[in-house]
């Protein structure tokens, strides 16, 4: 069987490699020619240096930016981005563009599978029409369509190979065929009763996570106004209960958790039903950036008082704030985040100069994502303050006093990860979410 994979990103590339490792002929297609060139070079190196125990592996995927190479695929799987627009509406333009590309190469008997996270109904209402229009073929007569969302969890050990992958299609036969196919690469397969139930479940999983984090974020921010209530102490007690859900307050970022709820909200509200909890969770989680800016401003006000500076406007002029951790979550290099960009713009508006440090993120990637100068160590940054934003494993030994030692006096340390303890030095100005 010849499998085509359209969109070779965090989801598509491992999927192409997994089907190749399982012995299938795989053609990986992407519009990013640089990515194709890099993947092709890596595949060549892998093929040449392939170690004996992976002899079961067929040829590595053929990577191409020429869509005609998809022409004789039996199954074409696509996982392309599904962002939201500026007014937080689903943006399926990339899915439709990929659908047109696939449709132009579609031949009778092919199965097209959508993996992107989309709102319930989008496969039938958006993906199928572009396939039919571009191919001139008819769903169910000439070709078939399936849906299988992805659940990989970057930065953790949860991968395609050890997670349950929902699979569905518009007929039982195709659903069974796809379940057998994905059974070669996924940890397990769940036969979703309908395409729409699989689409909705994927959005619901992420919306539930967003809601749970918002719940803890709102409680943590509330505790800041109750000086005798420490949320960490409360969480410690609560987590001793067998079914208390463990979540950390923090910036909810990435291209999924802050985005996918809006896909489900859109469908629910289009039918005149309420998604108020999902909406409120987004409001709370998006407010954390503003809350952090308040913490930083308050810390610098205290610094001004300590300095005996009496001009109220000069609170923060020219001070550097070192953002420790730029990736959207621990142990990843992914900087696809809109909230940090807002946060750094807010610091600049307060006459502060944000600079970055993240051992996982290339300085060029940080400069591109946040227009941020990056340092390869905290000491190099010549900062007045540290803002700990992402709790990478490399930061496990950080202490408030230790971070403060690298800063100009009196040092300011703001922790959003909940990782740092209260300082022992009295001159350290410490704030935390
Ligand atoms: N990254 C993750 O951890 C997960 C992502 N997802 C979902 O998977 C989908 C893809 O996400 P990622 O892989 O992270 O995106 P990504 O941005 O890492 O990769 C997408 C790839 O698609 C390519 N592309 C864009 N337009 C194209 C087109 N018209 N034709 C062919 N290729 C095109 C891009 O060049 C890029 O290489 C999204 O719907 C996302 O919500 C689901 C679970 C996990
Ligand atoms: C329901 C669920 O766990 N979905 C996963 C999620 O993965 P994602 O990479 O978005 O990471 P995440 O661990 O949910 O974190 C998202 C954001 O929320 C933050 N976060 C996370 C947990 C928490 O207690 N507090 C918190 O602030 C993280 O720092 C990050 O900025 O979304 C992925 C996706 O759909 O892209 C999905 O495949 C993953 O399985």
Short mmCIF file of C-alpha atoms and ligand atoms in Angstrom, two decimals:
data_model
loop_
_atom_site.label_atom_id
_atom_site.label_comp_id
_atom_site.label_asym_id
_atom_site.label_seq_id
_atom_site.Cartn_x
_atom_site.Cartn_y
_atom_site.Cartn_z
CA UNK A 1 0.00 0.00 0.00
CA UNK A 2 1.29 3.48 -0.94
CA UNK A 3 0.52 6.11 1.68
CA UNK A 4 0.70 9.85 1.06
CA UNK A 5 1.17 12.24 3.99
CA UNK A 6 0.34 15.89 3.29
CA UNK A 7 1.78 18.37 5.79
CA UNK A 8 5.08 17.28 7.39
CA UNK A 9 5.00 19.09 10.73
CA UNK A 10 4.91 17.96 14.35
CA UNK A 11 2.14 15.50 13.42
CA UNK A 12 2.76 14.62 9.77
CA UNK A 13 6.46 13.90 9.81
CA UNK A 14 6.40 11.32 12.64
CA UNK A 15 3.33 9.75 11.00
CA UNK A 16 5.15 9.40 7.67
CA UNK A 17 8.18 7.90 9.42
CA UNK A 18 5.99 5.50 11.43
CA UNK A 19 4.22 4.14 8.34
CA UNK A 20 7.59 3.84 6.61
CA UNK A 21 9.04 2.00 9.62
CA UNK A 22 6.02 -0.31 9.49
CA UNK A 23 7.05 -1.27 5.95
CA UNK A 24 4.72 0.88 3.87
CA UNK A 25 5.77 2.88 0.84
CA UNK A 26 5.32 6.50 1.94
CA UNK A 27 5.38 9.77 0.06
CA UNK A 28 5.53 12.87 2.24
CA UNK A 29 4.38 16.11 0.64
CA UNK A 30 4.73 19.65 1.95
CA UNK A 31 4.63 23.15 0.44
CA UNK A 32 7.72 24.11 2.49
CA UNK A 33 10.55 23.29 0.10
CA UNK A 34 13.20 24.00 2.74
CA UNK A 35 11.60 21.38 4.97
CA UNK A 36 11.49 18.90 2.09
CA UNK A 37 15.15 19.44 1.35
CA UNK A 38 16.10 18.97 5.03
CA UNK A 39 13.94 15.87 5.48
CA UNK A 40 15.25 14.35 2.26
CA UNK A 41 18.84 14.86 3.42
CA UNK A 42 18.07 13.32 6.84
CA UNK A 43 16.28 10.37 5.21
CA UNK A 44 19.29 9.76 2.97
CA UNK A 45 21.62 9.80 5.99
CA UNK A 46 19.24 7.51 7.88
CA UNK A 47 19.07 5.11 4.93
CA UNK A 48 22.84 4.97 4.61
CA UNK A 49 23.52 4.67 8.33
CA UNK A 50 20.53 2.44 9.05
CA UNK A 51 21.46 0.03 11.84
CA UNK A 52 20.81 -3.72 11.18
CA UNK A 53 18.05 -4.15 13.78
CA UNK A 54 15.79 -1.82 11.82
CA UNK A 55 16.02 -4.00 8.70
CA UNK A 56 12.22 -4.30 8.74
CA UNK A 57 12.15 -0.68 7.68
CA UNK A 58 11.34 -0.24 4.00
CA UNK A 59 12.81 2.68 2.15
CA UNK A 60 12.48 5.92 4.10
CA UNK A 61 9.60 8.18 3.03
CA UNK A 62 10.05 9.93 -0.30
CA UNK A 63 9.75 13.64 0.51
CA UNK A 64 8.54 15.99 -2.17
CA UNK A 65 7.01 19.39 -2.82
CA UNK A 66 5.60 18.08 -6.11
CA UNK A 67 1.94 17.14 -5.47
CA UNK A 68 1.81 14.93 -8.56
CA UNK A 69 3.93 12.44 -6.59
CA UNK A 70 0.73 11.72 -4.63
CA UNK A 71 -0.99 10.50 -7.81
CA UNK A 72 -0.74 6.76 -7.17
CA UNK A 73 -1.32 6.77 -3.41
CA UNK A 74 -3.93 4.39 -2.05
CA UNK A 75 -4.43 6.50 1.09
CA UNK A 76 -3.62 10.20 1.47
CA UNK A 77 -3.50 11.52 5.05
CA UNK A 78 -3.33 15.23 5.76
CA UNK A 79 -2.44 17.07 8.94
CA UNK A 80 -2.12 20.77 8.18
CA UNK A 81 -2.56 23.74 10.57
CA UNK A 82 -5.98 24.81 11.82
CA UNK A 83 -5.48 28.21 13.44
CA UNK A 84 -8.13 30.75 14.40
CA UNK A 85 -8.64 34.17 12.84
CA UNK A 86 -7.98 37.45 14.69
CA UNK A 87 -11.57 37.38 15.95
CA UNK A 88 -11.09 33.79 17.15
CA UNK A 89 -13.13 32.07 14.46
CA UNK A 90 -12.07 28.72 12.93
CA UNK A 91 -9.74 29.18 9.97
CA UNK A 92 -10.08 26.14 7.69
CA UNK A 93 -8.44 27.84 4.70
CA UNK A 94 -5.32 25.66 4.96
CA UNK A 95 -7.40 22.48 5.20
CA UNK A 96 -9.31 23.54 2.09
CA UNK A 97 -6.06 24.36 0.25
CA UNK A 98 -4.63 20.95 1.12
CA UNK A 99 -7.94 19.38 0.10
CA UNK A 100 -7.68 21.01 -3.33
CA UNK A 101 -4.11 19.73 -3.74
CA UNK A 102 -5.18 16.21 -2.76
CA UNK A 103 -8.32 16.40 -4.93
CA UNK A 104 -6.24 17.21 -8.00
CA UNK A 105 -4.27 13.99 -7.46
CA UNK A 106 -7.20 11.85 -6.34
CA UNK A 107 -7.81 8.66 -8.33
CA UNK A 108 -10.75 6.21 -8.06
CA UNK A 109 -10.44 3.94 -5.02
CA UNK A 110 -8.29 6.32 -2.98
CA UNK A 111 -9.13 7.07 0.68
CA UNK A 112 -8.43 10.64 1.85
CA UNK A 113 -8.00 11.00 5.64
CA UNK A 114 -8.10 14.29 7.53
CA UNK A 115 -6.14 14.40 10.82
CA UNK A 116 -6.21 18.13 11.54
CA UNK A 117 -8.18 19.30 14.58
CA UNK A 118 -11.39 20.74 13.14
CA UNK A 119 -14.85 21.62 14.37
CA UNK A 120 -17.51 18.89 14.29
CA UNK A 121 -18.92 18.59 10.76
CA UNK A 122 -15.93 20.21 9.02
CA UNK A 123 -14.74 17.03 7.29
CA UNK A 124 -18.13 16.57 5.63
CA UNK A 125 -18.92 20.25 5.10
CA UNK A 126 -15.50 21.67 4.17
CA UNK A 127 -12.99 18.90 3.29
CA UNK A 128 -15.20 16.65 1.13
CA UNK A 129 -16.54 19.43 -1.15
CA UNK A 130 -13.06 20.64 -2.13
CA UNK A 131 -11.97 17.04 -2.78
CA UNK A 132 -14.97 16.45 -5.07
CA UNK A 133 -14.65 19.81 -6.84
CA UNK A 134 -10.90 19.43 -7.49
CA UNK A 135 -11.16 15.80 -8.60
CA UNK A 136 -14.52 15.68 -10.36
CA UNK A 137 -15.02 12.44 -8.42
CA UNK A 138 -17.92 11.57 -6.10
CA UNK A 139 -17.55 10.61 -2.45
CA UNK A 140 -18.70 7.06 -1.80
CA UNK A 141 -18.78 6.17 -5.48
CA UNK A 142 -15.23 6.99 -6.62
CA UNK A 143 -13.31 7.70 -3.42
CA UNK A 144 -13.75 7.61 0.37
CA UNK A 145 -12.92 9.87 3.27
CA UNK A 146 -11.92 9.22 6.90
CA UNK A 147 -11.08 11.26 9.98
CA UNK A 148 -8.49 10.46 12.64
CA UNK A 149 -7.38 13.16 15.12
CA UNK A 150 -3.90 13.16 16.62
CA UNK A 151 -3.16 13.13 20.39
CA UNK A 152 0.65 13.30 20.55
CA UNK A 153 1.88 15.38 23.47
CA UNK A 154 5.20 17.09 22.59
CA UNK A 155 7.75 17.29 25.40
CA UNK A 156 6.40 14.13 26.96
CA UNK A 157 6.67 10.42 26.15
CA UNK A 158 3.10 10.36 24.79
CA UNK A 159 3.53 9.61 21.10
CA UNK A 160 1.66 8.09 18.18
CA UNK A 161 2.98 4.68 19.21
CA UNK A 162 1.59 4.76 22.77
CA UNK A 163 -1.65 6.70 22.54
CA UNK A 164 -5.12 5.61 21.48
CA UNK A 165 -5.98 7.02 18.06
CA UNK A 166 -9.67 7.57 17.24
CA UNK A 167 -10.53 6.52 13.69
CA UNK A 168 -13.74 7.02 11.75
CA UNK A 169 -15.16 7.25 8.23
CA UNK A 170 -18.51 7.66 6.53
CA UNK A 171 -18.96 3.89 6.01
CA UNK A 172 -18.28 0.85 8.22
CA UNK A 173 -16.09 -0.72 5.53
CA UNK A 174 -13.79 2.30 5.22
CA UNK A 175 -13.74 2.74 9.01
CA UNK A 176 -12.57 -0.89 9.30
CA UNK A 177 -9.94 -0.44 6.59
CA UNK A 178 -8.53 2.64 8.29
CA UNK A 179 -8.60 0.99 11.72
CA UNK A 180 -6.50 -1.85 10.31
CA UNK A 181 -4.13 0.62 8.66
CA UNK A 182 -3.62 2.78 11.77
CA UNK A 183 -3.30 -0.39 13.85
CA UNK A 184 0.15 -0.73 12.25
CA UNK A 185 1.44 2.49 13.82
CA UNK A 186 -0.79 3.66 16.70
CA UNK A 187 -0.66 2.43 20.30
CA UNK A 188 -4.30 1.45 19.93
CA UNK A 189 -7.24 2.42 17.78
CA UNK A 190 -10.70 3.56 18.95
CA UNK A 191 -13.44 3.06 16.37
CA UNK A 192 -15.41 6.32 16.61
CA UNK A 193 -19.08 5.76 15.67
CA UNK A 194 -19.05 8.77 13.37
CA UNK A 195 -16.62 11.27 11.86
CA UNK A 196 -18.43 14.04 13.75
CA UNK A 197 -18.00 12.28 17.10
CA UNK A 198 -14.24 11.99 16.48
CA UNK A 199 -13.97 15.65 15.44
CA UNK A 200 -15.96 16.78 18.49
CA UNK A 201 -14.08 14.51 20.92
CA UNK A 202 -10.73 15.96 19.87
CA UNK A 203 -11.95 19.52 20.49
CA UNK A 204 -13.66 18.50 23.75
CA UNK A 205 -10.48 16.91 25.12
CA UNK A 206 -8.57 20.16 24.66
CA UNK A 207 -11.44 22.37 25.79
CA UNK A 208 -11.70 20.35 29.01
CA UNK A 209 -7.97 20.84 29.64
CA UNK A 210 -8.30 24.58 28.98
CA UNK A 211 -11.20 24.75 31.47
CA UNK A 212 -9.30 22.87 34.17
CA UNK A 213 -6.25 25.09 33.84
CA UNK A 214 -8.45 28.21 33.88
CA UNK A 215 -10.03 26.97 37.12
CA UNK A 216 -6.59 26.76 38.79
CA UNK A 217 -5.39 30.01 37.21
CA UNK A 218 -8.40 31.91 38.57
CA UNK A 219 -7.93 30.42 42.04
CA UNK A 220 -4.19 31.21 42.04
CA UNK A 221 -4.81 34.81 40.99
CA UNK A 222 -7.54 35.13 43.64
CA UNK A 223 -5.15 33.91 46.34
CA UNK A 224 -2.84 36.83 45.55
CA UNK A 225 -5.53 39.08 47.05
CA UNK A 226 -5.81 36.97 50.21
CA UNK A 227 -2.42 37.32 51.86
CA UNK A 228 -3.01 34.50 54.35
CA UNK A 229 -3.96 31.95 51.62
CA UNK A 230 -1.11 30.28 49.69
CA UNK A 231 -2.44 28.44 46.64
CA UNK A 232 0.55 26.11 46.57
CA UNK A 233 -0.27 25.00 50.12
CA UNK A 234 -3.91 24.54 49.15
CA UNK A 235 -3.02 22.53 46.02
CA UNK A 236 -0.69 20.37 48.08
CA UNK A 237 -3.53 19.47 50.41
CA UNK A 238 -6.11 19.05 47.64
CA UNK A 239 -3.81 16.80 45.60
CA UNK A 240 -3.71 14.37 48.51
CA UNK A 241 -7.28 13.42 47.47
CA UNK A 242 -7.35 10.51 45.06
CA UNK A 243 -9.40 12.21 42.36
CA UNK A 244 -8.30 15.83 42.58
CA UNK A 245 -7.15 16.82 39.08
CA UNK A 246 -3.53 18.07 39.07
CA UNK A 247 -3.12 21.27 37.09
CA UNK A 248 -0.62 24.11 37.44
CA UNK A 249 -1.38 27.82 37.05
CA UNK A 250 0.46 29.30 34.08
CA UNK A 251 0.38 30.80 30.61
CA UNK A 252 -1.81 28.53 28.47
CA UNK A 253 -0.06 28.59 25.12
CA UNK A 254 0.65 26.64 21.98
CA UNK A 255 -1.35 26.15 18.85
CA UNK A 256 -3.94 23.79 20.31
CA UNK A 257 -5.26 24.33 23.83
CA UNK A 258 -5.79 28.09 23.32
CA UNK A 259 -7.22 27.46 19.83
CA UNK A 260 -9.26 24.27 19.69
CA UNK A 261 -12.00 25.37 22.14
CA UNK A 262 -12.96 28.09 19.67
CA UNK A 263 -13.68 25.38 17.05
CA UNK A 264 -16.17 23.67 19.38
CA UNK A 265 -17.59 27.01 20.60
CA UNK A 266 -18.23 27.99 16.96
CA UNK A 267 -20.26 24.86 16.22
CA UNK A 268 -22.22 24.95 19.51
CA UNK A 269 -23.13 28.63 19.15
CA UNK A 270 -24.04 28.23 15.46
CA UNK A 271 -26.80 25.90 16.73
CA UNK A 272 -27.92 28.51 19.27
CA UNK A 273 -26.61 26.54 22.25
CA UNK A 274 -24.41 27.77 25.11
CA UNK A 275 -20.65 27.32 25.37
CA UNK A 276 -20.29 29.92 28.12
CA UNK A 277 -17.94 27.85 30.30
CA UNK A 278 -15.51 27.28 27.41
CA UNK A 279 -15.65 30.99 26.57
CA UNK A 280 -15.05 32.04 30.17
CA UNK A 281 -12.10 29.65 30.44
CA UNK A 282 -10.48 31.36 27.46
CA UNK A 283 -11.08 34.79 29.03
CA UNK A 284 -9.44 33.69 32.29
CA UNK A 285 -6.45 32.02 30.62
CA UNK A 286 -5.89 34.93 28.25
CA UNK A 287 -5.96 37.31 31.24
CA UNK A 288 -2.87 35.69 32.79
CA UNK A 289 -0.54 37.73 30.54
CA UNK A 290 -2.02 40.99 31.88
CA UNK A 291 -1.76 39.62 35.40
CA UNK A 292 1.95 38.90 34.91
CA UNK A 293 2.49 42.46 33.68
CA UNK A 294 0.86 43.73 36.89
CA UNK A 295 3.17 41.54 38.99
CA UNK A 296 6.25 42.88 37.17
CA UNK A 297 5.09 46.52 37.46
CA UNK A 298 4.40 46.05 41.18
CA UNK A 299 7.85 44.50 41.71
CA UNK A 300 9.55 47.41 39.97
CA UNK A 301 7.50 49.88 42.05
CA UNK A 302 8.92 48.21 45.14
CA UNK A 303 12.40 48.38 43.59
CA UNK A 304 11.93 52.13 43.03
CA UNK A 305 11.00 52.60 46.65
CA UNK A 306 14.06 50.59 47.74
CA UNK A 307 16.21 52.70 45.44
CA UNK A 308 14.68 55.82 46.97
CA UNK A 309 13.80 57.00 43.47
CA UNK A 310 11.14 59.69 43.82
CA UNK A 311 10.13 60.27 40.16
CA UNK A 312 7.10 58.07 39.68
CA UNK A 313 7.64 57.84 35.93
CA UNK A 314 11.12 56.38 36.09
CA UNK A 315 9.97 53.11 37.69
CA UNK A 316 11.13 50.83 34.98
CA UNK A 317 12.95 52.90 32.37
CA UNK A 318 15.59 50.87 30.57
CA UNK A 319 15.65 47.88 32.90
CA UNK A 320 16.21 44.52 31.23
CA UNK A 321 13.86 41.65 32.09
CA UNK A 322 15.23 38.20 31.28
CA UNK A 323 12.42 35.86 30.19
CA UNK A 324 13.55 32.37 31.19
CA UNK A 325 11.76 29.78 29.07
CA UNK A 326 10.34 30.89 25.70
CA UNK A 327 8.81 27.62 24.45
CA UNK A 328 5.07 27.20 25.05
CA UNK A 329 5.59 24.24 27.38
CA UNK A 330 8.40 22.49 29.22
CA UNK A 331 10.98 20.48 27.29
CA UNK A 332 9.90 21.62 23.84
CA UNK A 333 11.34 24.14 21.38
CA UNK A 334 7.96 25.18 19.96
CA UNK A 335 7.47 28.95 20.22
CA UNK A 336 4.13 29.09 18.42
CA UNK A 337 2.55 31.28 21.07
CA UNK A 338 0.64 34.50 20.84
CA UNK A 339 0.45 35.23 24.57
CA UNK A 340 4.21 35.64 25.09
CA UNK A 341 4.30 38.10 22.22
CA UNK A 342 1.60 40.14 24.00
CA UNK A 343 3.53 39.82 27.25
CA UNK A 344 6.78 41.10 25.75
CA UNK A 345 4.97 43.97 24.00
CA UNK A 346 3.45 44.86 27.37
CA UNK A 347 6.88 44.93 29.00
CA UNK A 348 8.15 47.24 26.24
CA UNK A 349 5.17 49.53 26.76
CA UNK A 350 6.22 49.74 30.41
CA UNK A 351 9.67 50.93 29.29
CA UNK A 352 11.25 47.57 30.10
CA UNK A 353 13.49 45.65 27.71
CA UNK A 354 12.59 41.95 27.50
CA UNK A 355 15.43 39.60 26.54
CA UNK A 356 15.30 35.81 26.37
CA UNK A 357 17.00 32.64 27.57
CA UNK A 358 15.81 29.17 26.61
CA UNK A 359 18.16 26.20 26.11
CA UNK A 360 15.62 24.55 23.80
CA UNK A 361 14.98 27.51 21.50
CA UNK A 362 17.36 28.72 18.80
CA UNK A 363 18.01 32.49 19.15
CA UNK A 364 16.86 32.95 15.55
CA UNK A 365 13.54 31.25 16.34
CA UNK A 366 13.03 33.52 19.36
CA UNK A 367 13.97 36.61 17.36
CA UNK A 368 11.50 35.57 14.65
CA UNK A 369 8.68 34.74 17.05
CA UNK A 370 9.05 37.54 19.61
CA UNK A 371 11.55 40.05 18.15
CA UNK A 372 13.63 39.17 21.20
CA UNK A 373 17.39 39.21 21.77
CA UNK A 374 18.45 35.89 23.32
CA UNK A 375 21.35 34.89 25.54
CA UNK A 376 22.97 31.51 26.04
CA UNK A 377 23.21 32.09 29.79
CA UNK A 378 21.47 34.11 32.47
CA UNK A 379 24.70 35.78 33.52
CA UNK A 380 25.27 37.23 30.04
CA UNK A 381 21.95 39.07 29.99
CA UNK A 382 22.94 41.96 32.33
CA UNK A 383 19.30 41.99 33.48
CA UNK A 384 17.64 43.64 36.47
CA UNK A 385 14.92 41.02 36.65
CA UNK A 386 14.18 37.41 35.81
CA UNK A 387 10.72 36.27 34.68
CA UNK A 388 10.54 32.45 34.90
CA UNK A 389 7.91 31.47 32.31
CA UNK A 390 8.49 27.84 31.22
CA UNK A 391 9.69 25.15 33.60
CA UNK A 392 12.11 23.14 31.43
CA UNK A 393 13.85 20.21 33.12
CA UNK A 394 17.11 22.18 32.77
CA UNK A 395 15.67 24.74 35.23
CA UNK A 396 15.02 22.13 37.95
CA UNK A 397 17.90 23.41 40.12
CA UNK A 398 16.94 27.06 39.86
CA UNK A 399 16.41 28.84 43.18
CA UNK A 400 15.21 32.38 43.74
CA UNK A 401 18.46 33.35 45.46
CA UNK A 402 20.48 31.66 42.73
CA UNK A 403 18.71 33.55 39.96
CA UNK A 404 18.97 36.82 41.88
CA UNK A 405 22.75 36.43 42.14
CA UNK A 406 23.01 37.05 38.37
CA UNK A 407 20.97 40.27 38.47
CA UNK A 408 21.74 43.91 39.22
CA UNK A 409 20.80 45.07 42.74
CA UNK A 410 18.14 45.02 44.14
CA UNK A 411 17.17 41.96 42.07
CA UNK A 412 13.62 41.27 40.90
CA UNK A 413 12.46 37.66 40.44
CA UNK A 414 8.97 36.82 39.12
CA UNK A 415 7.96 33.14 38.90
CA UNK A 416 4.99 32.02 36.78
CA UNK A 417 5.81 28.29 36.96
CA UNK A 418 5.22 27.78 40.70
CA UNK A 419 8.69 26.22 40.85
CA UNK A 420 10.59 28.78 42.94
CA UNK A 421 10.54 29.11 46.72
CA UNK A 422 10.45 32.37 48.69
CA UNK A 423 13.93 34.00 48.72
CA UNK A 424 16.13 33.87 51.81
CA UNK A 425 17.78 37.25 51.00
CA UNK A 426 15.62 40.13 52.22
CA UNK A 427 16.69 42.49 49.42
CA UNK A 428 15.27 40.23 46.66
CA UNK A 429 11.97 41.53 45.30
CA UNK A 430 9.98 38.34 44.63
CA UNK A 431 6.61 37.87 43.01
CA UNK A 432 4.86 34.74 41.74
CA UNK A 433 1.63 33.75 40.10
N1 LIG B 1 1.62 19.70 17.14
C1 LIG B 1 0.94 18.90 17.93
O1 LIG B 1 1.41 18.51 19.01
C2 LIG B 1 -0.43 18.46 17.55
C3 LIG B 1 -1.12 19.05 16.48
N2 LIG B 1 -2.37 18.61 16.18
C4 LIG B 1 -3.10 19.16 15.02
O2 LIG B 1 -2.46 18.70 13.82
C5 LIG B 1 -2.57 19.68 12.80
C6 LIG B 1 -1.18 20.00 12.29
O3 LIG B 1 -0.47 20.52 13.36
P1 LIG B 1 1.14 20.52 13.37
O4 LIG B 1 1.67 19.27 12.77
O5 LIG B 1 1.57 20.90 14.74
O6 LIG B 1 1.43 21.74 12.37
P2 LIG B 1 2.85 22.21 11.83
O7 LIG B 1 2.75 23.68 11.60
O8 LIG B 1 3.94 21.66 12.68
O9 LIG B 1 2.96 21.45 10.42
C7 LIG B 1 2.06 21.72 9.39
C8 LIG B 1 2.79 21.47 8.07
O10 LIG B 1 1.85 21.63 7.02
C9 LIG B 1 2.49 22.30 5.96
N3 LIG B 1 1.46 22.90 5.11
C10 LIG B 1 0.78 24.04 5.32
N4 LIG B 1 -0.10 24.24 4.31
C11 LIG B 1 0.02 23.16 3.48
C12 LIG B 1 -0.62 22.76 2.27
N5 LIG B 1 -1.58 23.50 1.73
N6 LIG B 1 -0.23 21.58 1.68
C13 LIG B 1 0.74 20.84 2.25
N7 LIG B 1 1.38 21.15 3.39
C14 LIG B 1 1.02 22.31 3.99
C15 LIG B 1 3.42 23.29 6.62
O11 LIG B 1 4.45 23.68 5.72
C16 LIG B 1 3.93 22.46 7.80
O12 LIG B 1 5.10 21.77 7.47
C17 LIG B 1 -3.32 20.85 13.43
O13 LIG B 1 -4.69 20.73 13.15
C18 LIG B 1 -3.09 20.65 14.93
O14 LIG B 1 -4.13 21.22 15.69
C19 LIG B 1 -3.01 17.64 16.92
C20 LIG B 1 -2.36 17.05 17.99
C21 LIG B 1 -1.04 17.40 18.35
C1 LIG B 2 -6.05 17.07 26.23
C2 LIG B 2 -4.55 17.12 26.10
O1 LIG B 2 -3.82 16.73 26.98
N1 LIG B 2 -4.08 17.62 24.91
C3 LIG B 2 -2.66 17.69 24.70
C4 LIG B 2 -2.33 19.12 24.26
O2 LIG B 2 -0.96 19.18 24.25
P1 LIG B 2 -0.17 20.61 24.28
O3 LIG B 2 1.09 20.36 23.53
O4 LIG B 2 -1.05 21.70 23.85
O5 LIG B 2 0.30 20.81 25.79
P2 LIG B 2 -0.45 20.97 27.18
O6 LIG B 2 0.29 20.14 28.16
O7 LIG B 2 -1.89 20.75 27.06
O8 LIG B 2 -0.16 22.52 27.53
C5 LIG B 2 -0.80 23.55 26.84
C6 LIG B 2 -0.42 24.84 27.56
O9 LIG B 2 -1.01 24.86 28.87
C7 LIG B 2 0.01 25.05 29.85
N2 LIG B 2 -0.38 24.28 31.04
C8 LIG B 2 -0.56 22.92 30.94
C9 LIG B 2 -0.96 22.22 32.05
C10 LIG B 2 -1.18 22.89 33.27
O10 LIG B 2 -1.50 22.29 34.31
N3 LIG B 2 -0.98 24.24 33.33
C11 LIG B 2 -0.59 24.95 32.22
O11 LIG B 2 -0.39 26.18 32.32
C12 LIG B 2 1.29 24.57 29.21
O12 LIG B 2 2.40 25.23 29.78
C13 LIG B 2 1.08 24.99 27.76
O13 LIG B 2 1.44 26.33 27.58
O14 LIG B 2 -2.86 19.41 22.97
C14 LIG B 2 -2.37 18.53 21.93
C15 LIG B 2 -2.95 19.00 20.61
O15 LIG B 2 -4.12 18.79 20.35
O16 LIG B 2 -2.13 19.62 19.90
C16 LIG B 2 -2.82 17.10 22.28
O17 LIG B 2 -2.43 16.21 21.26
C17 LIG B 2 -2.22 16.72 23.61
O18 LIG B 2 -2.63 15.41 23.94
#
